[in-house]
XYZ file of N, CA and C in Angstrom:
528
model
N -1.765 -20.147 -34.788
C -1.585 -19.043 -33.864
C -2.429 -19.266 -32.612
N -3.672 -19.759 -32.789
C -4.558 -19.948 -31.642
C -3.988 -20.960 -30.656
N -3.422 -22.058 -31.188
C -2.843 -23.081 -30.324
C -1.676 -22.502 -29.527
N -0.833 -21.735 -30.188
C 0.309 -21.088 -29.554
C -0.150 -20.173 -28.413
N -1.145 -19.350 -28.692
C -1.683 -18.427 -27.690
C -2.267 -19.198 -26.514
N -3.041 -20.226 -26.809
C -3.696 -21.008 -25.762
C -2.674 -21.709 -24.868
N -1.694 -22.342 -25.479
C -0.687 -23.068 -24.695
C 0.068 -22.124 -23.758
N 0.594 -21.042 -24.302
C 1.380 -20.126 -23.469
C 0.503 -19.367 -22.471
N -0.722 -19.068 -22.838
C -1.644 -18.417 -21.912
C -1.998 -19.312 -20.738
N -2.257 -20.593 -21.029
C -2.595 -21.540 -19.961
C -1.407 -21.775 -19.028
N -0.223 -21.914 -19.602
C 0.961 -22.126 -18.759
C 1.228 -20.893 -17.893
N 1.175 -19.709 -18.486
C 1.395 -18.475 -17.715
C 0.334 -18.323 -16.629
N -0.919 -18.625 -16.964
C -1.999 -18.542 -15.983
C -1.807 -19.513 -14.838
N -1.376 -20.737 -15.159
C -1.131 -21.732 -14.113
C 0.019 -21.291 -13.208
N 1.071 -20.746 -13.803
C 2.212 -20.278 -13.007
C 1.826 -19.154 -12.052
N 1.218 -18.113 -12.591
C 0.899 -16.949 -11.756
C -0.154 -17.309 -10.707
N -1.105 -18.150 -11.064
C -2.129 -18.566 -10.100
C -1.533 -19.457 -9.026
N -0.642 -20.355 -9.434
C 0.010 -21.225 -8.457
C 0.815 -20.438 -7.436
N 1.593 -19.469 -7.914
C 2.348 -18.602 -7.001
C 1.408 -17.853 -6.060
N 0.336 -17.291 -6.622
C -0.602 -16.510 -5.807
C -1.260 -17.388 -4.746
N -1.739 -18.548 -5.145
C -2.411 -19.429 -4.193
C -1.445 -19.895 -3.107
N -0.231 -20.208 -3.493
C 0.754 -20.646 -2.509
C 1.074 -19.531 -1.511
N 1.366 -18.341 -2.025
C 1.740 -17.259 -1.109
C 0.577 -16.850 -0.216
N -0.621 -16.801 -0.776
C -1.774 -16.385 0.030
C -2.103 -17.409 1.107
N -2.048 -18.678 0.768
C -2.498 -19.707 1.695
C -1.396 -20.266 2.584
N -0.153 -20.135 2.197
C 0.925 -20.722 2.990
C 1.897 -19.712 3.579
N 1.982 -18.533 2.999
C 2.965 -17.573 3.498
C 2.347 -16.406 4.247
N 1.332 -15.777 3.684
C 0.870 -14.536 4.309
C -0.436 -14.674 5.063
N -1.483 -15.141 4.427
C -2.799 -15.051 5.039
C -3.047 -16.126 6.095
N -2.960 -17.371 5.722
C -3.344 -18.440 6.644
C -2.278 -18.733 7.691
N -1.037 -18.860 7.248
C 0.045 -19.183 8.172
C 0.592 -17.946 8.872
N 0.623 -16.840 8.175
C 1.058 -15.583 8.772
C 2.552 -15.446 8.974
N 3.365 -16.318 8.343
C 4.808 -16.266 8.558
C 5.506 -15.191 7.724
N 4.827 -14.643 6.714
C 5.398 -13.606 5.854
C 4.430 -12.430 5.851
N 4.963 -11.217 5.961
C 4.077 -10.059 5.983
C 3.445 -9.832 4.608
N 2.397 -9.043 4.589
C 1.643 -8.800 3.360
C 2.481 -8.097 2.297
N 3.386 -7.221 2.692
C 4.226 -6.532 1.707
C 5.147 -7.505 0.984
N 5.742 -8.433 1.720
C 6.593 -9.443 1.094
C 5.767 -10.337 0.190
N 4.590 -10.702 0.650
C 3.690 -11.524 -0.160
C 3.307 -10.802 -1.449
N 3.064 -9.498 -1.343
C 2.716 -8.712 -2.525
C 3.909 -8.646 -3.487
N 5.103 -8.480 -2.949
C 6.304 -8.475 -3.786
C 6.452 -9.803 -4.527
N 6.263 -10.905 -3.808
C 6.339 -12.230 -4.430
C 5.280 -12.352 -5.519
N 4.090 -11.827 -5.254
C 3.010 -11.884 -6.238
C 3.339 -11.145 -7.516
N 3.835 -9.921 -7.397
C 4.176 -9.153 -8.594
C 5.385 -9.748 -9.318
N 6.345 -10.281 -8.566
C 7.490 -10.949 -9.198
C 7.023 -12.177 -9.968
N 6.068 -12.908 -9.397
C 5.552 -14.092 -10.099
C 4.809 -13.704 -11.373
N 4.163 -12.546 -11.367
C 3.504 -12.072 -12.589
C 4.542 -11.819 -13.679
N 5.644 -11.188 -13.306
C 6.712 -10.938 -14.284
C 7.302 -12.245 -14.805
N 7.519 -13.192 -13.911
C 8.055 -14.494 -14.322
C 7.089 -15.180 -15.282
N 5.815 -15.218 -14.920
C 4.818 -15.874 -15.776
C 4.704 -15.174 -17.122
N 4.785 -13.854 -17.120
C 4.632 -13.117 -18.374
C 5.882 -13.172 -19.254
N 6.956 -13.787 -18.775
C 8.080 -14.081 -19.671
C 7.607 -15.003 -20.791
N 6.546 -15.750 -20.530
C 5.993 -16.635 -21.556
C 5.357 -15.858 -22.699
N 5.036 -14.595 -22.486
C 4.560 -13.751 -23.588
C 5.684 -13.624 -24.612
N 6.862 -13.309 -24.140
C 8.028 -13.197 -25.023
C 8.269 -14.520 -25.748
N 8.263 -15.616 -24.989
C 8.516 -16.938 -25.565
C 7.437 -17.299 -26.584
N 6.186 -17.008 -26.265
C 5.087 -17.317 -27.179
C 5.169 -16.542 -28.482
N 5.479 -15.258 -28.392
C 5.617 -14.434 -29.603
C 6.800 -14.934 -30.436
N 7.914 -15.170 -29.775
C 9.105 -15.641 -30.491
C 8.858 -17.001 -31.135
N 8.177 -17.889 -30.419
C 7.860 -19.206 -30.958
C 7.003 -19.084 -32.214
N 6.005 -18.227 -32.161
C 5.148 -18.038 -33.339
C 5.951 -17.446 -34.497
N 6.727 -16.431 -34.216
C 7.521 -15.779 -35.262
C 8.483 -16.761 -35.932
N 9.210 -17.525 -35.135
C 10.254 -18.394 -35.675
C 9.730 -19.700 -36.267
N 8.672 -20.262 -35.686
C 8.211 -21.585 -36.111
C 6.996 -21.578 -37.025
N 6.225 -20.522 -37.010
C 4.988 -20.518 -37.788
C 4.895 -19.367 -38.785
N 5.758 -18.400 -38.680
C 5.607 -17.204 -39.512
C 6.872 -16.866 -40.307
N 7.696 -17.856 -40.544
C 8.866 -17.650 -41.381
C 9.894 -16.672 -40.840
N 9.936 -16.476 -39.548
C 10.934 -15.597 -38.945
C 10.614 -14.119 -38.992
N 9.419 -13.757 -39.460
C 9.034 -12.339 -39.496
C 7.749 -12.134 -38.705
N 7.624 -10.951 -38.151
C 6.390 -10.591 -37.440
C 6.358 -9.073 -37.278
N 5.183 -8.509 -37.416
C 5.021 -7.068 -37.223
C 4.767 -6.786 -35.747
N 4.915 -5.532 -35.388
C 4.593 -5.138 -34.016
C 3.129 -5.460 -33.710
N 2.239 -5.139 -34.636
C 0.809 -5.366 -34.415
C 0.466 -6.822 -34.193
N 1.023 -7.697 -35.003
C 0.753 -9.127 -34.875
C 1.325 -9.657 -33.567
N 2.540 -9.243 -33.228
C 3.139 -9.715 -31.982
C 2.390 -9.154 -30.774
N 1.914 -7.921 -30.871
C 1.126 -7.344 -29.782
C -0.172 -8.129 -29.597
N -0.813 -8.476 -30.696
C -2.062 -9.250 -30.626
C -1.827 -10.600 -29.952
N -0.773 -11.286 -30.344
C -0.453 -12.577 -29.732
C -0.169 -12.393 -28.243
N 0.660 -11.417 -27.908
C 1.024 -11.182 -26.514
C -0.159 -10.821 -25.644
N -1.013 -9.948 -26.136
C -2.145 -9.511 -25.306
C -3.155 -10.641 -25.117
N -3.276 -11.517 -26.103
C -4.173 -12.666 -25.943
C -3.624 -13.641 -24.896
N -2.310 -13.849 -24.902
C -1.686 -14.684 -23.868
C -1.926 -14.059 -22.498
N -1.751 -12.750 -22.403
C -1.958 -12.027 -21.143
C -3.410 -12.145 -20.683
N -4.362 -12.006 -21.592
C -5.778 -12.092 -21.216
C -6.136 -13.479 -20.697
N -5.615 -14.521 -21.334
C -5.881 -15.881 -20.852
C -5.275 -16.073 -19.467
N -4.003 -15.715 -19.313
C -3.325 -15.872 -18.022
C -4.004 -15.042 -16.934
N -4.387 -13.821 -17.268
C -5.036 -12.936 -16.294
C -6.390 -13.473 -15.867
N -7.129 -14.029 -16.804
C -8.441 -14.586 -16.475
C -8.300 -15.788 -15.551
N -7.317 -16.631 -15.809
C -7.065 -17.763 -14.911
C -6.705 -17.248 -13.518
N -5.887 -16.219 -13.458
C -5.490 -15.610 -12.187
C -6.706 -15.054 -11.443
N -7.558 -14.331 -12.150
C -8.738 -13.727 -11.527
C -9.684 -14.811 -11.011
N -9.942 -15.823 -11.816
C -10.838 -16.908 -11.388
C -10.245 -17.630 -10.179
N -8.936 -17.884 -10.200
C -8.278 -18.536 -9.060
C -8.412 -17.694 -7.796
N -8.211 -16.385 -7.932
C -8.340 -15.490 -6.782
C -9.771 -15.497 -6.245
N -10.748 -15.417 -7.130
C -12.138 -15.387 -6.676
C -12.503 -16.673 -5.942
N -12.078 -17.813 -6.460
C -12.347 -19.086 -5.783
C -11.661 -19.101 -4.424
N -10.399 -18.709 -4.380
C -9.658 -18.689 -3.120
C -10.294 -17.724 -2.127
N -10.626 -16.538 -2.592
C -11.190 -15.514 -1.712
C -12.534 -15.945 -1.126
N -13.442 -16.386 -1.966
C -14.800 -16.669 -1.488
C -14.934 -18.009 -0.781
N -14.112 -19.008 -1.124
C -14.289 -20.317 -0.510
C -13.239 -20.674 0.521
N -12.054 -20.116 0.414
C -10.989 -20.547 1.313
C -10.494 -19.468 2.270
N -10.534 -18.209 1.870
C -10.067 -17.136 2.763
C -11.080 -15.982 2.788
N -12.321 -16.281 3.161
C -13.336 -15.219 3.148
C -13.072 -14.111 4.167
N -12.163 -14.351 5.099
C -11.825 -13.335 6.097
C -10.598 -12.513 5.689
N -10.186 -12.623 4.438
C -8.985 -11.920 3.973
C -9.081 -10.418 4.214
N -10.170 -9.793 3.805
C -10.301 -8.333 3.924
C -10.190 -7.889 5.385
N -10.801 -8.647 6.283
C -10.754 -8.283 7.700
C -9.334 -8.416 8.250
N -8.678 -9.536 7.928
C -7.313 -9.740 8.425
C -6.344 -8.723 7.819
N -6.510 -8.450 6.539
C -5.642 -7.482 5.870
C -5.834 -6.096 6.485
N -7.092 -5.711 6.712
C -7.389 -4.407 7.312
C -6.794 -4.300 8.709
N -6.981 -5.339 9.507
C -6.438 -5.331 10.867
C -4.914 -5.207 10.837
N -4.278 -5.911 9.917
C -2.824 -5.844 9.785
C -2.363 -4.440 9.391
N -3.037 -3.842 8.421
C -2.665 -2.497 7.967
C -2.820 -1.471 9.087
N -3.928 -1.536 9.808
C -4.160 -0.586 10.900
C -3.156 -0.793 12.033
N -2.820 -2.047 12.304
C -1.831 -2.349 13.338
C -0.457 -1.799 12.949
N -0.097 -1.933 11.675
C 1.171 -1.367 11.200
C 1.181 0.150 11.355
N 0.047 0.790 11.080
C -0.033 2.248 11.231
C 0.146 2.653 12.691
N -0.527 1.926 13.588
C -0.405 2.231 15.021
C 1.049 2.086 15.476
N 1.686 0.992 15.030
C 3.075 0.733 15.425
C 4.050 1.756 14.855
N 3.694 2.364 13.732
C 4.588 3.356 13.119
C 4.338 4.764 13.655
N 3.374 4.912 14.572
C 3.132 6.207 15.196
C 2.171 7.112 14.451
N 1.304 6.549 13.644
C 0.322 7.353 12.908
C -0.663 7.995 13.883
N -1.193 9.140 13.482
C -2.166 9.836 14.326
C -3.517 9.133 14.256
N -4.371 9.455 15.209
C -5.710 8.865 15.242
C -6.500 9.228 13.983
N -6.333 10.457 13.501
C -7.029 10.872 12.274
C -6.561 10.063 11.065
N -5.250 9.842 10.966
C -4.713 9.049 9.852
C -5.227 7.614 9.903
N -5.261 7.064 11.107
C -5.753 5.696 11.281
C -7.233 5.620 10.934
N -8.008 6.609 11.361
C -9.442 6.643 11.057
C -9.680 6.733 9.551
N -8.915 7.591 8.883
C -9.054 7.740 7.430
C -8.718 6.425 6.724
N -7.618 5.792 7.137
C -7.228 4.507 6.543
C -8.278 3.445 6.821
N -8.851 3.458 8.006
C -9.896 2.502 8.365
C -11.104 2.632 7.442
N -11.490 3.863 7.135
C -12.617 4.085 6.217
C -12.289 3.603 4.807
N -11.057 3.848 4.355
C -10.645 3.378 3.027
C -10.647 1.854 2.965
N -10.173 1.218 4.022
C -10.149 -0.240 4.062
C -11.557 -0.818 4.114
N -12.463 -0.124 4.796
C -13.859 -0.562 4.836
C -14.486 -0.484 3.446
N -14.179 0.573 2.714
C -14.666 0.705 1.335
C -14.107 -0.410 0.463
N -12.833 -0.706 0.639
C -12.206 -1.778 -0.134
C -12.842 -3.123 0.199
N -13.153 -3.339 1.449
C -13.805 -4.581 1.860
C -15.165 -4.731 1.191
N -15.903 -3.626 1.093
C -17.202 -3.640 0.412
C -17.027 -4.005 -1.060
N -16.006 -3.453 -1.688
C -15.725 -3.768 -3.096
C -15.373 -5.242 -3.248
N -14.524 -5.760 -2.370
C -14.104 -7.158 -2.467
C -15.254 -8.128 -2.237
N -16.254 -7.722 -1.508
C -17.391 -8.607 -1.257
C -18.371 -8.667 -2.416
N -18.171 -7.843 -3.438
C -18.959 -7.909 -4.664
C -18.105 -8.646 -5.703
N -18.517 -9.853 -6.134
C -17.675 -10.643 -7.048
C -17.289 -9.907 -8.334
N -18.198 -9.140 -8.907
C -17.900 -8.420 -10.145
C -16.828 -7.358 -9.905
N -16.996 -6.570 -8.854
C -16.013 -5.527 -8.542
C -14.681 -6.138 -8.110
N -14.755 -7.241 -7.373
C -13.553 -7.945 -6.958
C -12.758 -8.390 -8.190
N -13.459 -8.932 -9.182
C -12.798 -9.364 -10.421
C -12.155 -8.175 -11.130
N -12.866 -7.053 -11.198
C -12.303 -5.867 -11.858
C -11.039 -5.380 -11.156
N -11.083 -5.325 -9.837
C -9.916 -4.888 -9.068
C -8.749 -5.853 -9.300
N -9.050 -7.135 -9.337
C -8.002 -8.134 -9.540
C -7.393 -8.021 -10.936
N -8.232 -7.757 -11.940
C -7.696 -7.526 -13.288
C -6.766 -6.310 -13.300
N -7.072 -5.286 -12.506
C -6.210 -4.094 -12.506
C -4.855 -4.365 -11.856
N -4.741 -5.451 -11.109
C -3.447 -5.833 -10.540
C -2.536 -6.420 -11.611
N -3.101 -7.274 -12.449
C -2.273 -8.093 -13.332
C -2.183 -7.571 -14.764
N -3.258 -7.004 -15.287
C -3.259 -6.576 -16.690
C -2.207 -5.512 -17.031
N -1.993 -4.497 -16.200
C -0.967 -3.504 -16.560
C 0.430 -4.112 -16.720
N 0.761 -5.069 -15.880
C 2.066 -5.720 -15.987
C 2.146 -6.494 -17.295
N 1.083 -7.219 -17.612
C 1.048 -7.960 -18.867
C 1.116 -7.055 -20.080
N 0.477 -5.910 -19.991
C 0.502 -4.952 -21.101
C 1.919 -4.425 -21.336
N 2.604 -4.072 -20.265
C 3.979 -3.574 -20.384
C 4.890 -4.656 -20.971
N 4.771 -5.882 -20.468
C 5.588 -6.981 -20.985
C 5.281 -7.230 -22.456
N 4.007 -7.137 -22.837
C 3.619 -7.342 -24.233
C 4.220 -6.276 -25.140
N 4.147 -5.025 -24.735
C 4.708 -3.939 -25.552
C 6.221 -4.114 -25.706
N 6.906 -4.376 -24.599
C 8.361 -4.554 -24.661
C 8.720 -5.756 -25.538
N 8.029 -6.870 -25.336
C 8.294 -8.073 -26.135
C 8.036 -7.823 -27.612
N 6.948 -7.133 -27.915
C 6.605 -6.845 -29.313
C 7.641 -5.950 -29.972
N 8.139 -4.978 -29.222
C 9.181 -4.093 -29.766
C 10.488 -4.848 -30.022
N 10.835 -5.732 -29.110
C 12.077 -6.491 -29.249
C 11.982 -7.510 -30.386
N 10.841 -8.172 -30.499
C 10.727 -9.302 -31.423
C 10.252 -8.958 -32.824
N 9.772 -7.746 -33.047
C 9.274 -7.425 -34.394
C 10.412 -7.560 -35.397
N 10.080 -8.152 -36.514
C 11.084 -8.354 -37.550
C 10.369 -8.342 -38.891
N 10.787 -7.446 -39.732
C 10.182 -7.341 -41.063
C 10.919 -8.251 -42.030
N 10.275 -8.525 -43.145
C 10.894 -9.391 -44.157
C 12.168 -8.746 -44.694
N 13.054 -9.565 -45.187
C 14.341 -9.064 -45.670
C 14.247 -8.450 -47.054
N 13.086 -8.514 -47.697
C 12.908 -7.940 -49.050
C 12.774 -6.466 -48.993
């Protein structure tokens, strides 16, 4: 079971991290050819694609190592472990990218958000309020521990939902 979890967790982590690093460094942040909303959509879609491996990992364990049966609890445990490995790889990749390659991300993101508000006709009060929220977020991102926590909150809920759905679909009790 451990080998199964490790293999699928590492592959899912590599996929989601690869998508994130590519979109951040080539599409949205550094090159600027894709807006942040599109980049965010690509990021969340890549999480769903990578977490398809949760389903595959649970099914592989059930069919090849467990005689074709698995309980919801066992499949949930396998799925959540795959998600935790993949999420940790994603978080570490983000922290390395953020601190060493795009340390100006928070500033550029904030400037982009405020510019979008101005262009959409937001009031000065709305812009000021958003500016304060973005400043708070920048402070959080500059703390590695808080940055990691925020990053986990991006990816873990998606993995949890995929794990629950996969576990419900794949659970199979013995025929006795």
